[in-house]
Amino acid sequence: MQTDPNTTDPTTLDPTTTDPTTTDPTETDPTETDAPTAPDGPHPLGTPTELATPLGTFPAVAGDGVVRVRNVRYATAGRFEAPVPAEIRPDEASDRRFQRLACPQPASPSDELLGRPLRGVEFDEDCLRLTITIPEDAPDEPMPVLVWVHGGSYVSGAGDLAGYDPAAIVREQRVIVVAVTSRLGLLGYPTDDAHPANLGLLDLIAAFRWVGEHIGGFGGDPERITAVGQSSGGDALAHLIAADDARGLFRRVILESAPLGIRTGRAEMQRRMAEAAGPLEPDAALDDLFAAQARAKQGIASQAVISGA
């Protein structure tokens, strides 16, 4: 495994900022946000390079002491369908090496407080992707692997955001970080009985399977995979710990700010959400799904008021 030795040291990006050349997704249709293109000279996100692996040569970006491979597909899925393992195609994302992807999602009320963390992100339902970050001077021996599952109440966020930049821990601790992006909201967790439940969790299982099978090609040790989840990501991992289908996919787990606890009335909550959201049509426009999602949220709120929770 090696990177192109002829690349130059890029101008790096402060992890609290985003690429000024990208568009603001809060001001555009999530399905129409254009991916940024690299300008002449050093790109703010790093220098284009190639990463040669036993799986093939992947388009990558080098900078800040690390090499990143973005938008590695781990599965495919139609809307409201379970994920299916994807064929490895190293050159598939050659025109997206600088682009961060996220599942389509409505604007979050916290965006202004958090400085619009999704600024410059491209929204796409075809979002079952990984970002793999390795040390630029990777050692010969296999490295420990951290698989990052982001938070966002199961309705917002993405795995590869500037605020989650793993460059420091990758560079200093000599580990590989794999950031997972999966389906969110009603796209990942349909409320009705007409569609499979917990698709977002099935996405995560598919992602961990891909990592276990293929991370060795990037210099990672498949026997030392640690799952790291924050907030709802931690809650998701807590569910995977008890899931038979996730058995053996990771050796250790770190739960950060997970909303753990036993909540009563889950069946009633589900019923109210499904009733409020209404039927979910596979060919519905995203705006219609977002409206149904808002109604489902209101259904939960009404239950809390009625029950005194």
PDB file of C-alpha atoms in Angstrom:
ATOM      1  CA  MET A   1       0.000   0.000   0.000  1.00  0.00           C
ATOM      2  CA  GLN A   2       1.515   3.334  -0.983  1.00  0.00           C
ATOM      3  CA  THR A   3       0.662   6.857  -1.998  1.00  0.00           C
ATOM      4  CA  ASP A   4       2.062   8.843  -4.883  1.00  0.00           C
ATOM      5  CA  PRO A   5       5.479  10.120  -3.727  1.00  0.00           C
ATOM      6  CA  ASN A   6       5.307  13.042  -6.147  1.00  0.00           C
ATOM      7  CA  THR A   7       2.503  14.831  -4.350  1.00  0.00           C
ATOM      8  CA  THR A   8       3.258  18.113  -2.638  1.00  0.00           C
ATOM      9  CA  ASP A   9       2.441  19.181   0.914  1.00  0.00           C
ATOM     10  CA  PRO A  10      -1.060  20.669   0.618  1.00  0.00           C
ATOM     11  CA  THR A  11      -2.609  23.648   2.271  1.00  0.00           C
ATOM     12  CA  THR A  12      -4.711  22.060   5.004  1.00  0.00           C
ATOM     13  CA  LEU A  13      -8.139  23.019   6.203  1.00  0.00           C
ATOM     14  CA  ASP A  14      -8.925  24.090   9.747  1.00  0.00           C
ATOM     15  CA  PRO A  15     -11.365  21.396  10.992  1.00  0.00           C
ATOM     16  CA  THR A  16     -13.781  24.096  12.144  1.00  0.00           C
ATOM     17  CA  THR A  17     -14.140  25.497   8.641  1.00  0.00           C
ATOM     18  CA  THR A  18     -15.460  24.183   5.373  1.00  0.00           C
ATOM     19  CA  ASP A  19     -14.553  24.549   1.735  1.00  0.00           C
ATOM     20  CA  PRO A  20     -15.589  28.100   0.691  1.00  0.00           C
ATOM     21  CA  THR A  21     -16.080  26.951  -2.892  1.00  0.00           C
ATOM     22  CA  THR A  22     -18.963  24.632  -2.024  1.00  0.00           C
ATOM     23  CA  THR A  23     -22.612  25.551  -1.962  1.00  0.00           C
ATOM     24  CA  ASP A  24     -24.753  25.880   1.152  1.00  0.00           C
ATOM     25  CA  PRO A  25     -27.168  22.934   1.241  1.00  0.00           C
ATOM     26  CA  THR A  26     -29.533  24.812   3.535  1.00  0.00           C
ATOM     27  CA  GLU A  27     -30.270  27.126   0.616  1.00  0.00           C
ATOM     28  CA  THR A  28     -30.720  24.483  -2.107  1.00  0.00           C
ATOM     29  CA  ASP A  29     -32.716  21.363  -2.850  1.00  0.00           C
ATOM     30  CA  PRO A  30     -30.849  18.500  -1.077  1.00  0.00           C
ATOM     31  CA  THR A  31     -30.933  16.484  -4.281  1.00  0.00           C
ATOM     32  CA  GLU A  32     -29.337  19.228  -6.364  1.00  0.00           C
ATOM     33  CA  THR A  33     -26.313  20.368  -4.357  1.00  0.00           C
ATOM     34  CA  ASP A  34     -23.329  20.459  -6.712  1.00  0.00           C
ATOM     35  CA  ALA A  35     -20.138  18.704  -5.695  1.00  0.00           C
ATOM     36  CA  PRO A  36     -17.112  21.017  -5.382  1.00  0.00           C
ATOM     37  CA  THR A  37     -14.396  20.884  -7.980  1.00  0.00           C
ATOM     38  CA  ALA A  38     -10.715  21.267  -7.252  1.00  0.00           C
ATOM     39  CA  PRO A  39      -9.366  24.686  -8.272  1.00  0.00           C
ATOM     40  CA  ASP A  40      -5.984  25.185  -9.883  1.00  0.00           C
ATOM     41  CA  GLY A  41      -3.198  24.754  -7.342  1.00  0.00           C
ATOM     42  CA  PRO A  42      -3.486  23.280  -3.825  1.00  0.00           C
ATOM     43  CA  HIS A  43      -7.049  22.421  -2.812  1.00  0.00           C
ATOM     44  CA  PRO A  44      -8.145  23.519   0.690  1.00  0.00           C
ATOM     45  CA  LEU A  45      -8.991  19.898   1.500  1.00  0.00           C
ATOM     46  CA  GLY A  46      -5.624  18.489   0.421  1.00  0.00           C
ATOM     47  CA  THR A  47      -3.647  17.307  -2.572  1.00  0.00           C
ATOM     48  CA  PRO A  48      -5.077  14.726  -4.983  1.00  0.00           C
ATOM     49  CA  THR A  49      -3.201  11.446  -4.872  1.00  0.00           C
ATOM     50  CA  GLU A  50      -3.772   7.736  -5.432  1.00  0.00           C
ATOM     51  CA  LEU A  51      -3.797   4.982  -2.819  1.00  0.00           C
ATOM     52  CA  ALA A  52      -2.658   1.588  -4.109  1.00  0.00           C
ATOM     53  CA  THR A  53      -4.200  -1.353  -2.232  1.00  0.00           C
ATOM     54  CA  PRO A  54      -4.737  -5.067  -2.910  1.00  0.00           C
ATOM     55  CA  LEU A  55      -8.328  -4.084  -3.747  1.00  0.00           C
ATOM     56  CA  GLY A  56      -7.201  -1.675  -6.457  1.00  0.00           C
ATOM     57  CA  THR A  57      -6.042   1.926  -6.671  1.00  0.00           C
ATOM     58  CA  PHE A  58      -8.359   4.421  -4.996  1.00  0.00           C
ATOM     59  CA  PRO A  59      -8.534   8.174  -5.660  1.00  0.00           C
ATOM     60  CA  ALA A  60      -7.469   9.874  -2.447  1.00  0.00           C
ATOM     61  CA  VAL A  61      -6.520  13.173  -0.842  1.00  0.00           C
ATOM     62  CA  ALA A  62      -3.292  13.706   1.116  1.00  0.00           C
ATOM     63  CA  GLY A  63      -2.772  16.415   3.703  1.00  0.00           C
ATOM     64  CA  ASP A  64      -2.219  17.131   7.391  1.00  0.00           C
ATOM     65  CA  GLY A  65      -0.193  13.937   7.728  1.00  0.00           C
ATOM     66  CA  VAL A  66      -3.007  11.642   6.580  1.00  0.00           C
ATOM     67  CA  VAL A  67      -4.471  10.147   3.412  1.00  0.00           C
ATOM     68  CA  ARG A  68      -8.252  10.011   2.965  1.00  0.00           C
ATOM     69  CA  VAL A  69     -10.312   7.884   0.627  1.00  0.00           C
ATOM     70  CA  ARG A  70     -13.846   9.245   0.451  1.00  0.00           C
ATOM     71  CA  ASN A  71     -17.127   7.770  -0.749  1.00  0.00           C
ATOM     72  CA  VAL A  72     -16.141   4.108  -0.699  1.00  0.00           C
ATOM     73  CA  ARG A  73     -19.398   2.259  -1.319  1.00  0.00           C
ATOM     74  CA  TYR A  74     -20.082  -0.511   1.210  1.00  0.00           C
ATOM     75  CA  ALA A  75     -23.601  -1.424   0.048  1.00  0.00           C
ATOM     76  CA  THR A  76     -26.436  -0.425  -2.244  1.00  0.00           C
ATOM     77  CA  ALA A  77     -30.122  -0.083  -1.417  1.00  0.00           C
ATOM     78  CA  GLY A  78     -33.302   1.088  -3.054  1.00  0.00           C
ATOM     79  CA  ARG A  79     -35.576   3.362  -1.073  1.00  0.00           C
ATOM     80  CA  PHE A  80     -37.102   1.479   1.884  1.00  0.00           C
ATOM     81  CA  GLU A  81     -35.128  -1.641   0.958  1.00  0.00           C
ATOM     82  CA  ALA A  82     -32.496  -3.550   2.923  1.00  0.00           C
ATOM     83  CA  PRO A  83     -28.850  -2.946   1.954  1.00  0.00           C
ATOM     84  CA  VAL A  84     -27.089  -5.345  -0.399  1.00  0.00           C
ATOM     85  CA  PRO A  85     -23.265  -5.776  -0.410  1.00  0.00           C
ATOM     86  CA  ALA A  86     -21.680  -3.734  -3.184  1.00  0.00           C
ATOM     87  CA  GLU A  87     -19.025  -4.665  -5.695  1.00  0.00           C
ATOM     88  CA  ILE A  88     -15.709  -2.943  -4.976  1.00  0.00           C
ATOM     89  CA  ARG A  89     -15.024  -0.352  -7.662  1.00  0.00           C
ATOM     90  CA  PRO A  90     -11.984   1.729  -6.631  1.00  0.00           C
ATOM     91  CA  ASP A  91     -12.423   4.322  -9.383  1.00  0.00           C
ATOM     92  CA  GLU A  92     -16.154   4.851  -8.794  1.00  0.00           C
ATOM     93  CA  ALA A  93     -15.665   8.002  -6.719  1.00  0.00           C
ATOM     94  CA  SER A  94     -12.789   9.476  -8.741  1.00  0.00           C
ATOM     95  CA  ASP A  95     -14.765  12.680  -9.323  1.00  0.00           C
ATOM     96  CA  ARG A  96     -15.837  12.874  -5.664  1.00  0.00           C
ATOM     97  CA  ARG A  97     -12.539  12.625  -3.829  1.00  0.00           C
ATOM     98  CA  PHE A  98     -13.146  16.049  -2.235  1.00  0.00           C
ATOM     99  CA  GLN A  99     -16.892  15.670  -1.699  1.00  0.00           C
ATOM    100  CA  ARG A 100     -18.625  14.809   1.566  1.00  0.00           C
ATOM    101  CA  LEU A 101     -21.960  12.981   1.236  1.00  0.00           C
ATOM    102  CA  ALA A 102     -24.963  12.802   3.559  1.00  0.00           C
ATOM    103  CA  CYS A 103     -28.385  11.232   3.564  1.00  0.00           C
ATOM    104  CA  PRO A 104     -31.016  13.818   2.525  1.00  0.00           C
ATOM    105  CA  GLN A 105     -32.372  15.572   5.596  1.00  0.00           C
ATOM    106  CA  PRO A 106     -34.339  18.716   6.442  1.00  0.00           C
ATOM    107  CA  ALA A 107     -32.552  21.673   7.980  1.00  0.00           C
ATOM    108  CA  SER A 108     -31.921  21.157  11.688  1.00  0.00           C
ATOM    109  CA  PRO A 109     -32.854  23.809  14.296  1.00  0.00           C
ATOM    110  CA  SER A 110     -29.344  23.370  15.714  1.00  0.00           C
ATOM    111  CA  ASP A 111     -27.631  24.382  12.461  1.00  0.00           C
ATOM    112  CA  GLU A 112     -27.272  28.025  13.459  1.00  0.00           C
ATOM    113  CA  LEU A 113     -25.925  27.116  16.904  1.00  0.00           C
ATOM    114  CA  LEU A 114     -23.392  24.675  15.441  1.00  0.00           C
ATOM    115  CA  GLY A 115     -22.286  26.894  12.569  1.00  0.00           C
ATOM    116  CA  ARG A 116     -24.046  24.952   9.820  1.00  0.00           C
ATOM    117  CA  PRO A 117     -21.999  21.742  10.084  1.00  0.00           C
ATOM    118  CA  LEU A 118     -23.464  20.432   6.809  1.00  0.00           C
ATOM    119  CA  ARG A 119     -22.321  23.391   4.744  1.00  0.00           C
ATOM    120  CA  GLY A 120     -20.744  22.092   1.535  1.00  0.00           C
ATOM    121  CA  VAL A 121     -22.134  18.572   1.957  1.00  0.00           C
ATOM    122  CA  GLU A 122     -23.875  16.882  -0.974  1.00  0.00           C
ATOM    123  CA  PHE A 123     -27.182  15.185  -0.134  1.00  0.00           C
ATOM    124  CA  ASP A 124     -27.826  11.902  -1.923  1.00  0.00           C
ATOM    125  CA  GLU A 125     -30.026   8.903  -1.121  1.00  0.00           C
ATOM    126  CA  ASP A 126     -27.192   6.807  -2.560  1.00  0.00           C
ATOM    127  CA  CYS A 127     -25.233   7.522   0.611  1.00  0.00           C
ATOM    128  CA  LEU A 128     -24.043   4.142   1.878  1.00  0.00           C
ATOM    129  CA  ARG A 129     -20.411   5.214   1.843  1.00  0.00           C
ATOM    130  CA  LEU A 130     -17.283   5.161   3.983  1.00  0.00           C
ATOM    131  CA  THR A 131     -14.458   7.637   4.415  1.00  0.00           C
ATOM    132  CA  ILE A 132     -11.207   5.865   5.302  1.00  0.00           C
ATOM    133  CA  THR A 133      -8.409   7.931   6.868  1.00  0.00           C
ATOM    134  CA  ILE A 134      -4.927   6.434   7.331  1.00  0.00           C
ATOM    135  CA  PRO A 135      -1.540   7.864   8.374  1.00  0.00           C
ATOM    136  CA  GLU A 136       0.399   9.248   5.425  1.00  0.00           C
ATOM    137  CA  ASP A 137       3.486   7.326   6.576  1.00  0.00           C
ATOM    138  CA  ALA A 138       1.602   4.157   7.463  1.00  0.00           C
ATOM    139  CA  PRO A 139       3.623   1.504   9.332  1.00  0.00           C
ATOM    140  CA  ASP A 140       4.230  -1.938   7.879  1.00  0.00           C
ATOM    141  CA  GLU A 141       2.362  -3.723  10.664  1.00  0.00           C
ATOM    142  CA  PRO A 142      -1.475  -3.758  10.673  1.00  0.00           C
ATOM    143  CA  MET A 143      -3.021  -0.819  12.501  1.00  0.00           C
ATOM    144  CA  PRO A 144      -5.959  -0.699  14.942  1.00  0.00           C
ATOM    145  CA  VAL A 145      -9.224   0.451  13.372  1.00  0.00           C
ATOM    146  CA  LEU A 146     -11.828   2.857  14.773  1.00  0.00           C
ATOM    147  CA  VAL A 147     -15.220   2.831  13.053  1.00  0.00           C
ATOM    148  CA  TRP A 148     -17.041   6.123  13.698  1.00  0.00           C
ATOM    149  CA  VAL A 149     -20.857   6.286  13.884  1.00  0.00           C
ATOM    150  CA  HIS A 150     -22.077   9.875  14.141  1.00  0.00           C
ATOM    151  CA  GLY A 151     -24.929  11.276  16.213  1.00  0.00           C
ATOM    152  CA  GLY A 152     -27.857  13.467  15.253  1.00  0.00           C
ATOM    153  CA  SER A 153     -30.987  11.910  16.790  1.00  0.00           C
ATOM    154  CA  TYR A 154     -31.146   9.419  13.898  1.00  0.00           C
ATOM    155  CA  VAL A 155     -32.356  12.250  11.648  1.00  0.00           C
ATOM    156  CA  SER A 156     -29.363  14.483  10.897  1.00  0.00           C
ATOM    157  CA  GLY A 157     -25.616  14.567  10.325  1.00  0.00           C
ATOM    158  CA  ALA A 158     -23.128  12.477   8.359  1.00  0.00           C
ATOM    159  CA  GLY A 159     -20.004  10.480   9.066  1.00  0.00           C
ATOM    160  CA  ASP A 160     -17.547  12.672   7.169  1.00  0.00           C
ATOM    161  CA  LEU A 161     -17.936  16.220   8.475  1.00  0.00           C
ATOM    162  CA  ALA A 162     -15.261  18.822   9.165  1.00  0.00           C
ATOM    163  CA  GLY A 163     -16.169  18.838  12.858  1.00  0.00           C
ATOM    164  CA  TYR A 164     -15.394  15.110  13.060  1.00  0.00           C
ATOM    165  CA  ASP A 165     -12.001  15.386  11.336  1.00  0.00           C
ATOM    166  CA  PRO A 166      -9.950  12.415  12.631  1.00  0.00           C
ATOM    167  CA  ALA A 167      -6.604  13.646  11.266  1.00  0.00           C
ATOM    168  CA  ALA A 168      -5.043  14.288  14.686  1.00  0.00           C
ATOM    169  CA  ILE A 169      -5.830  10.892  16.208  1.00  0.00           C
ATOM    170  CA  VAL A 170      -4.902   9.068  12.984  1.00  0.00           C
ATOM    171  CA  ARG A 171      -1.581  10.891  12.712  1.00  0.00           C
ATOM    172  CA  GLU A 172      -0.609  10.761  16.385  1.00  0.00           C
ATOM    173  CA  GLN A 173      -1.950   7.339  17.420  1.00  0.00           C
ATOM    174  CA  ARG A 174      -1.192   5.488  14.173  1.00  0.00           C
ATOM    175  CA  VAL A 175      -4.708   4.163  13.727  1.00  0.00           C
ATOM    176  CA  ILE A 176      -7.175   3.973  10.853  1.00  0.00           C
ATOM    177  CA  VAL A 177     -10.516   5.766  11.217  1.00  0.00           C
ATOM    178  CA  VAL A 178     -13.476   4.686   9.113  1.00  0.00           C
ATOM    179  CA  ALA A 179     -16.422   7.113   9.137  1.00  0.00           C
ATOM    180  CA  VAL A 180     -19.799   5.606   8.227  1.00  0.00           C
ATOM    181  CA  THR A 181     -22.631   7.417   6.484  1.00  0.00           C
ATOM    182  CA  SER A 182     -26.001   5.654   6.491  1.00  0.00           C
ATOM    183  CA  ARG A 183     -29.693   6.354   5.996  1.00  0.00           C
ATOM    184  CA  LEU A 184     -31.471   8.643   8.463  1.00  0.00           C
ATOM    185  CA  GLY A 185     -34.967   9.787   9.347  1.00  0.00           C
ATOM    186  CA  LEU A 186     -37.827   8.034   7.588  1.00  0.00           C
ATOM    187  CA  LEU A 187     -35.422   6.930   4.848  1.00  0.00           C
ATOM    188  CA  GLY A 188     -33.558   4.860   7.429  1.00  0.00           C
ATOM    189  CA  TYR A 189     -36.272   4.181   9.988  1.00  0.00           C
ATOM    190  CA  PRO A 190     -39.685   3.872   8.306  1.00  0.00           C
ATOM    191  CA  THR A 191     -42.603   4.068  10.716  1.00  0.00           C
ATOM    192  CA  ASP A 192     -45.166   1.894   8.923  1.00  0.00           C
ATOM    193  CA  ASP A 193     -45.451  -1.875   8.600  1.00  0.00           C
ATOM    194  CA  ALA A 194     -45.270  -1.794   4.800  1.00  0.00           C
ATOM    195  CA  HIS A 195     -41.471  -1.479   4.804  1.00  0.00           C
ATOM    196  CA  PRO A 196     -38.596  -3.193   6.662  1.00  0.00           C
ATOM    197  CA  ALA A 197     -37.809  -1.615  10.014  1.00  0.00           C
ATOM    198  CA  ASN A 198     -34.481  -0.187  11.183  1.00  0.00           C
ATOM    199  CA  LEU A 199     -32.884   0.073   7.751  1.00  0.00           C
ATOM    200  CA  GLY A 200     -30.305   2.458   9.193  1.00  0.00           C
ATOM    201  CA  LEU A 201     -29.129  -0.221  11.627  1.00  0.00           C
ATOM    202  CA  LEU A 202     -28.949  -2.727   8.777  1.00  0.00           C
ATOM    203  CA  ASP A 203     -26.785  -0.186   6.932  1.00  0.00           C
ATOM    204  CA  LEU A 204     -24.409  -0.053   9.900  1.00  0.00           C
ATOM    205  CA  ILE A 205     -24.172  -3.843  10.028  1.00  0.00           C
ATOM    206  CA  ALA A 206     -23.361  -3.863   6.305  1.00  0.00           C
ATOM    207  CA  ALA A 207     -20.686  -1.223   6.886  1.00  0.00           C
ATOM    208  CA  PHE A 208     -19.036  -3.209   9.694  1.00  0.00           C
ATOM    209  CA  ARG A 209     -19.060  -6.324   7.537  1.00  0.00           C
ATOM    210  CA  TRP A 210     -17.321  -4.433   4.736  1.00  0.00           C
ATOM    211  CA  VAL A 211     -14.707  -3.110   7.147  1.00  0.00           C
ATOM    212  CA  GLY A 212     -14.071  -6.548   8.623  1.00  0.00           C
ATOM    213  CA  GLU A 213     -13.609  -8.084   5.187  1.00  0.00           C
ATOM    214  CA  HIS A 214     -11.607  -5.364   3.453  1.00  0.00           C
ATOM    215  CA  ILE A 215      -9.860  -3.026   5.904  1.00  0.00           C
ATOM    216  CA  GLY A 216      -6.774  -5.248   5.779  1.00  0.00           C
ATOM    217  CA  GLY A 217      -6.217  -3.959   2.249  1.00  0.00           C
ATOM    218  CA  PHE A 218      -5.782  -0.454   3.694  1.00  0.00           C
ATOM    219  CA  GLY A 219      -3.331  -1.557   6.387  1.00  0.00           C
ATOM    220  CA  GLY A 220      -5.898  -2.144   9.125  1.00  0.00           C
ATOM    221  CA  ASP A 221      -6.108  -5.074  11.518  1.00  0.00           C
ATOM    222  CA  PRO A 222      -9.553  -6.735  11.205  1.00  0.00           C
ATOM    223  CA  GLU A 223      -8.983  -8.343  14.604  1.00  0.00           C
ATOM    224  CA  ARG A 224      -8.711  -4.921  16.293  1.00  0.00           C
ATOM    225  CA  ILE A 225     -11.853  -3.068  15.234  1.00  0.00           C
ATOM    226  CA  THR A 226     -13.350  -0.688  17.794  1.00  0.00           C
ATOM    227  CA  ALA A 227     -16.790   0.800  17.198  1.00  0.00           C
ATOM    228  CA  VAL A 228     -17.166   4.421  18.353  1.00  0.00           C
ATOM    229  CA  GLY A 229     -20.614   6.009  18.502  1.00  0.00           C
ATOM    230  CA  GLN A 230     -21.689   9.466  19.622  1.00  0.00           C
ATOM    231  CA  SER A 231     -25.202  10.295  20.887  1.00  0.00           C
ATOM    232  CA  SER A 232     -27.661   8.437  18.636  1.00  0.00           C
ATOM    233  CA  GLY A 233     -24.621   6.730  17.102  1.00  0.00           C
ATOM    234  CA  GLY A 234     -23.821   5.370  20.547  1.00  0.00           C
ATOM    235  CA  ASP A 235     -27.429   4.298  20.969  1.00  0.00           C
ATOM    236  CA  ALA A 236     -27.263   2.483  17.622  1.00  0.00           C
ATOM    237  CA  LEU A 237     -24.128   0.631  18.712  1.00  0.00           C
ATOM    238  CA  ALA A 238     -25.793  -0.329  21.984  1.00  0.00           C
ATOM    239  CA  HIS A 239     -28.472  -2.041  19.899  1.00  0.00           C
ATOM    240  CA  LEU A 240     -25.858  -3.739  17.699  1.00  0.00           C
ATOM    241  CA  ILE A 241     -24.127  -5.167  20.766  1.00  0.00           C
ATOM    242  CA  ALA A 242     -27.256  -7.237  21.360  1.00  0.00           C
ATOM    243  CA  ALA A 243     -27.955  -8.042  17.697  1.00  0.00           C
ATOM    244  CA  ASP A 244     -27.151 -11.550  16.472  1.00  0.00           C
ATOM    245  CA  ASP A 245     -26.352 -10.259  12.971  1.00  0.00           C
ATOM    246  CA  ALA A 246     -23.657  -7.971  14.402  1.00  0.00           C
ATOM    247  CA  ARG A 247     -21.926 -10.670  16.420  1.00  0.00           C
ATOM    248  CA  GLY A 248     -18.152 -10.621  15.891  1.00  0.00           C
ATOM    249  CA  LEU A 249     -18.124  -7.480  13.725  1.00  0.00           C
ATOM    250  CA  PHE A 250     -16.148  -5.460  16.293  1.00  0.00           C
ATOM    251  CA  ARG A 251     -14.098  -6.323  19.367  1.00  0.00           C
ATOM    252  CA  ARG A 252     -14.594  -3.193  21.466  1.00  0.00           C
ATOM    253  CA  VAL A 253     -17.087  -0.355  21.620  1.00  0.00           C
ATOM    254  CA  ILE A 254     -16.971   3.231  22.886  1.00  0.00           C
ATOM    255  CA  LEU A 255     -20.350   4.866  23.591  1.00  0.00           C
ATOM    256  CA  GLU A 256     -20.202   8.670  23.786  1.00  0.00           C
ATOM    257  CA  SER A 257     -23.235  10.511  25.214  1.00  0.00           C
ATOM    258  CA  ALA A 258     -25.547   7.666  24.275  1.00  0.00           C
ATOM    259  CA  PRO A 259     -29.120   8.210  25.574  1.00  0.00           C
ATOM    260  CA  LEU A 260     -29.125   4.892  27.412  1.00  0.00           C
ATOM    261  CA  GLY A 261     -32.000   3.810  29.621  1.00  0.00           C
ATOM    262  CA  ILE A 262     -35.235   1.875  29.609  1.00  0.00           C
ATOM    263  CA  ARG A 263     -38.120   3.785  28.064  1.00  0.00           C
ATOM    264  CA  THR A 264     -41.620   2.508  28.667  1.00  0.00           C
ATOM    265  CA  GLY A 265     -44.427   2.819  26.159  1.00  0.00           C
ATOM    266  CA  ARG A 266     -42.355   2.062  23.062  1.00  0.00           C
ATOM    267  CA  ALA A 267     -45.228   0.306  21.301  1.00  0.00           C
ATOM    268  CA  GLU A 268     -47.519   3.275  21.843  1.00  0.00           C
ATOM    269  CA  MET A 269     -44.805   5.649  20.657  1.00  0.00           C
ATOM    270  CA  GLN A 270     -44.372   3.646  17.464  1.00  0.00           C
ATOM    271  CA  ARG A 271     -48.121   3.576  16.891  1.00  0.00           C
ATOM    272  CA  ARG A 272     -48.430   7.342  17.296  1.00  0.00           C
ATOM    273  CA  MET A 273     -45.491   8.010  14.998  1.00  0.00           C
ATOM    274  CA  ALA A 274     -46.870   5.758  12.272  1.00  0.00           C
ATOM    275  CA  GLU A 275     -50.341   7.244  12.599  1.00  0.00           C
ATOM    276  CA  ALA A 276     -49.016  10.807  12.447  1.00  0.00           C
ATOM    277  CA  ALA A 277     -46.645  10.176   9.536  1.00  0.00           C
ATOM    278  CA  GLY A 278     -49.188   8.324   7.423  1.00  0.00           C
ATOM    279  CA  PRO A 279     -48.397   5.867   4.600  1.00  0.00           C
ATOM    280  CA  LEU A 280     -44.903   6.148   3.119  1.00  0.00           C
ATOM    281  CA  GLU A 281     -44.869   5.862  -0.658  1.00  0.00           C
ATOM    282  CA  PRO A 282     -41.606   4.564  -2.199  1.00  0.00           C
ATOM    283  CA  ASP A 283     -41.765   7.184  -4.960  1.00  0.00           C
ATOM    284  CA  ALA A 284     -42.716  10.124  -2.733  1.00  0.00           C
ATOM    285  CA  ALA A 285     -40.852  13.401  -3.159  1.00  0.00           C
ATOM    286  CA  LEU A 286     -38.279  14.163  -0.480  1.00  0.00           C
ATOM    287  CA  ASP A 287     -40.254  17.196   0.690  1.00  0.00           C
ATOM    288  CA  ASP A 288     -43.260  14.936   1.283  1.00  0.00           C
ATOM    289  CA  LEU A 289     -41.120  12.529   3.312  1.00  0.00           C
ATOM    290  CA  PHE A 290     -39.704  15.414   5.332  1.00  0.00           C
ATOM    291  CA  ALA A 291     -43.254  16.606   6.043  1.00  0.00           C
ATOM    292  CA  ALA A 292     -44.222  13.100   7.182  1.00  0.00           C
ATOM    293  CA  GLN A 293     -41.125  13.024   9.385  1.00  0.00           C
ATOM    294  CA  ALA A 294     -42.157  16.307  11.012  1.00  0.00           C
ATOM    295  CA  ARG A 295     -45.616  14.866  11.694  1.00  0.00           C
ATOM    296  CA  ALA A 296     -44.051  11.756  13.239  1.00  0.00           C
ATOM    297  CA  LYS A 297     -41.985  13.959  15.532  1.00  0.00           C
ATOM    298  CA  GLN A 298     -45.127  15.778  16.572  1.00  0.00           C
ATOM    299  CA  GLY A 299     -46.728  12.422  17.307  1.00  0.00           C
ATOM    300  CA  ILE A 300     -43.954  11.671  19.807  1.00  0.00           C
ATOM    301  CA  ALA A 301     -44.339  15.119  21.368  1.00  0.00           C
ATOM    302  CA  SER A 302     -48.078  14.615  21.828  1.00  0.00           C
ATOM    303  CA  GLN A 303     -47.455  11.293  23.577  1.00  0.00           C
ATOM    304  CA  ALA A 304     -44.995  12.966  25.959  1.00  0.00           C
ATOM    305  CA  VAL A 305     -47.559  15.635  26.827  1.00  0.00           C
ATOM    306  CA  ILE A 306     -50.332  13.083  27.353  1.00  0.00           C
ATOM    307  CA  SER A 307     -48.195  10.728  29.444  1.00  0.00           C
ATOM    308  CA  GLY A 308     -46.512  13.506  31.395  1.00  0.00           C
ATOM    309  CA  ALA A 309     -43.059  12.358  30.293  1.00  0.00           C
TER     310      ALA A 309
END
